[in-house]
């Protein structure tokens, strides 16, 4: 039978381990979420790249490959 002192130490250790496992669970991100994030960034990059070319072409009536002509 453990003493009160030993029980308190075990309870504190258990609490520390539980807190650390919760932190680790918060930090770890699913690979599915990472793939979604990469896909969104790539689509956003493409939309930004081509929308500026389209805006330049329609508003300035110039070749979209020559933005300053």
Coordinates of N, CA and C in Angstrom, one line a residue:
X1 N 0.8 -1.2 0.0 CA 0.0 0.0 0.0 C 0.9 1.2 0.0
X2 N 0.8 2.1 -1.1 CA 1.6 3.3 -1.1 C 1.2 4.3 -0.1
X3 N 2.2 5.1 0.4 CA 1.9 6.1 1.3 C 1.2 7.3 0.6
X4 N 0.7 8.3 1.4 CA 0.1 9.5 0.8 C 1.1 10.3 -0.1
X5 N 2.4 10.3 0.4 CA 3.4 11.0 -0.4 C 3.6 10.4 -1.7
X6 N 3.8 9.0 -1.7 CA 4.0 8.3 -3.0 C 2.8 8.4 -3.9
X7 N 1.6 8.4 -3.3 CA 0.4 8.5 -4.1 C 0.3 9.9 -4.8
X8 N 0.7 11.0 -4.0 CA 0.7 12.3 -4.6 C 1.7 12.4 -5.7
X9 N 2.8 11.8 -5.6 CA 3.9 11.9 -6.6 C 3.3 11.1 -7.9
X10 N 2.7 10.0 -7.7 CA 2.2 9.2 -8.8 C 1.1 10.0 -9.5
X11 N 0.2 10.7 -8.7 CA -0.9 11.5 -9.3 C -0.3 12.7 -10.1
X12 N 0.8 13.3 -9.6 CA 1.4 14.4 -10.3 C 2.0 13.9 -11.6
X13 N 2.7 12.8 -11.6 CA 3.3 12.2 -12.8 C 2.2 11.9 -13.8
X14 N 1.1 11.3 -13.3 CA 0.0 10.9 -14.3 C -0.5 12.2 -14.9
X15 N -0.7 13.3 -14.1 CA -1.2 14.5 -14.6 C -0.3 15.1 -15.7
X16 N 1.0 15.1 -15.4 CA 2.0 15.6 -16.4 C 2.0 14.8 -17.7
X17 N 1.9 13.5 -17.6 CA 1.9 12.6 -18.8 C 0.6 12.9 -19.6
X18 N -0.5 13.1 -18.9 CA -1.8 13.4 -19.6 C -1.7 14.7 -20.3
X19 N -1.2 15.7 -19.7 CA -1.1 17.0 -20.3 C -0.2 17.0 -21.5
X20 N 1.0 16.3 -21.4 CA 1.9 16.2 -22.5 C 1.2 15.5 -23.7
X21 N 0.5 14.4 -23.4 CA -0.2 13.7 -24.5 C -1.2 14.6 -25.2
X22 N -1.9 15.4 -24.4 CA -2.9 16.3 -25.0 C -2.2 17.3 -25.9
X23 N -1.1 17.8 -25.5 CA -0.3 18.8 -26.3 C 0.2 18.2 -27.6
X24 N 0.7 16.9 -27.5 CA 1.1 16.2 -28.7 C 0.0 16.0 -29.6
X25 N -1.2 15.7 -29.1 CA -2.3 15.5 -30.0 C -2.7 16.8 -30.7
X26 N -2.6 17.9 -30.0 CA -2.9 19.2 -30.6 C -1.9 19.5 -31.7
X27 N -0.7 19.2 -31.4 CA 0.4 19.6 -32.4 C 0.3 18.8 -33.7
X28 N 0.0 17.5 -33.5 CA 0.0 16.6 -34.7 C -1.1 16.9 -35.6
X29 N -0.9 17.0 -36.9 CA -1.9 17.4 -37.9 C -2.1 16.2 -38.8
X30 N -3.3 15.9 -39.2 CA -3.6 14.8 -40.1 C -2.9 15.1 -41.5
X31 N -2.4 14.1 -42.1 CA -1.8 14.3 -43.5 C -2.9 14.7 -44.4
X32 N -4.2 14.3 -44.2 CA -5.3 14.7 -45.1 C -5.4 16.3 -45.0
X33 N -5.3 16.8 -43.8 CA -5.4 18.3 -43.7 C -4.3 19.0 -44.4
X34 N -3.1 18.4 -44.3 CA -1.9 19.0 -44.9 C -2.1 19.0 -46.4
X35 N -2.6 17.9 -47.0 CA -2.8 17.8 -48.4 C -3.9 18.8 -48.9
X36 N -4.9 19.0 -48.1 CA -5.9 20.0 -48.4 C -5.3 21.4 -48.4
X37 N -4.5 21.6 -47.4 CA -3.8 23.0 -47.4 C -2.9 23.2 -48.6
X38 N -2.1 22.2 -48.9 CA -1.3 22.4 -50.1 C -2.1 22.6 -51.4
X39 N -3.2 21.8 -51.5 CA -4.0 22.0 -52.7 C -4.6 23.4 -52.8
X40 N -5.1 23.9 -51.6 CA -5.7 25.2 -51.6 C -4.7 26.3 -51.9
X41 N -3.5 26.2 -51.4 CA -2.4 27.2 -51.7 C -2.1 27.1 -53.2
X42 N -2.0 25.9 -53.8 CA -1.7 25.8 -55.2 C -2.8 26.4 -56.1
X43 N -4.0 26.1 -55.8 CA -5.1 26.7 -56.5 C -5.2 28.2 -56.4
X44 N -4.9 28.7 -55.2 CA -4.9 30.1 -55.0 C -3.8 30.8 -55.8
X45 N -2.6 30.1 -55.8 CA -1.5 30.6 -56.6 C -1.9 30.7 -58.1
X46 N -2.5 29.6 -58.6 CA -2.8 29.6 -60.0 C -3.9 30.7 -60.3
X47 N -4.9 30.8 -59.4 CA -5.9 31.8 -59.7 C -5.4 33.2 -59.7
X48 N -4.5 33.5 -58.7 CA -3.9 34.8 -58.7 C -3.0 35.1 -59.9
X49 N -2.2 34.1 -60.3 CA -1.3 34.3 -61.4 C -2.1 34.6 -62.7
X50 N -3.2 33.8 -63.0 CA -3.9 34.0 -64.2 C -4.9 35.1 -64.2
X51 N -5.4 35.4 -63.0 CA -6.4 36.5 -62.9 C -5.7 37.8 -63.2
X52 N -4.5 38.0 -62.8 CA -3.8 39.2 -63.1 C -3.5 39.3 -64.6
X53 N -3.2 38.2 -65.2 CA -3.0 38.3 -66.7 C -4.3 38.6 -67.4
X54 N -5.4 38.0 -66.9 CA -6.7 38.3 -67.5 C -7.1 39.8 -67.3
X55 N -6.9 40.3 -66.1 CA -7.2 41.7 -65.8 C -6.4 42.6 -66.7
X56 N -5.1 42.3 -66.8 CA -4.3 43.2 -67.6 C -4.7 43.1 -69.1
X57 N -5.1 42.0 -69.6 CA -5.5 41.8 -71.0 C -6.8 42.6 -71.2
X58 N -7.8 42.4 -70.3 CA -9.1 43.0 -70.6 C -9.2 44.5 -70.3
X59 N -8.4 45.0 -69.4 CA -8.5 46.4 -69.0 C -7.5 47.3 -69.8
X60 N -6.4 46.7 -70.3 CA -5.4 47.5 -71.0 C -5.3 47.1 -72.4
X61 N -6.1 46.1 -72.9 CA -6.1 45.6 -74.3 C -4.7 45.4 -74.8
X62 N -3.9 44.7 -74.0 CA -2.5 44.4 -74.5 C -2.3 42.9 -74.4
X63 N -1.2 42.4 -74.8 CA -0.8 41.0 -74.7 C -0.6 40.7 -73.3
X64 N -1.2 39.7 -72.7 CA -1.0 39.3 -71.3 C 0.4 38.9 -71.0
X65 N 1.2 38.5 -72.0 CA 2.6 38.1 -71.7 C 3.5 39.3 -71.7
X66 N 3.0 40.5 -72.1 CA 3.8 41.7 -72.1 C 3.1 42.7 -71.3
X67 N 3.2 42.7 -70.0 CA 2.4 43.5 -69.1 C 2.6 45.0 -69.2
X68 N 3.8 45.4 -69.7 CA 4.1 46.9 -69.7 C 4.1 47.4 -71.1
X69 N 3.6 46.7 -72.1 CA 3.7 47.2 -73.5 C 2.6 48.1 -73.8

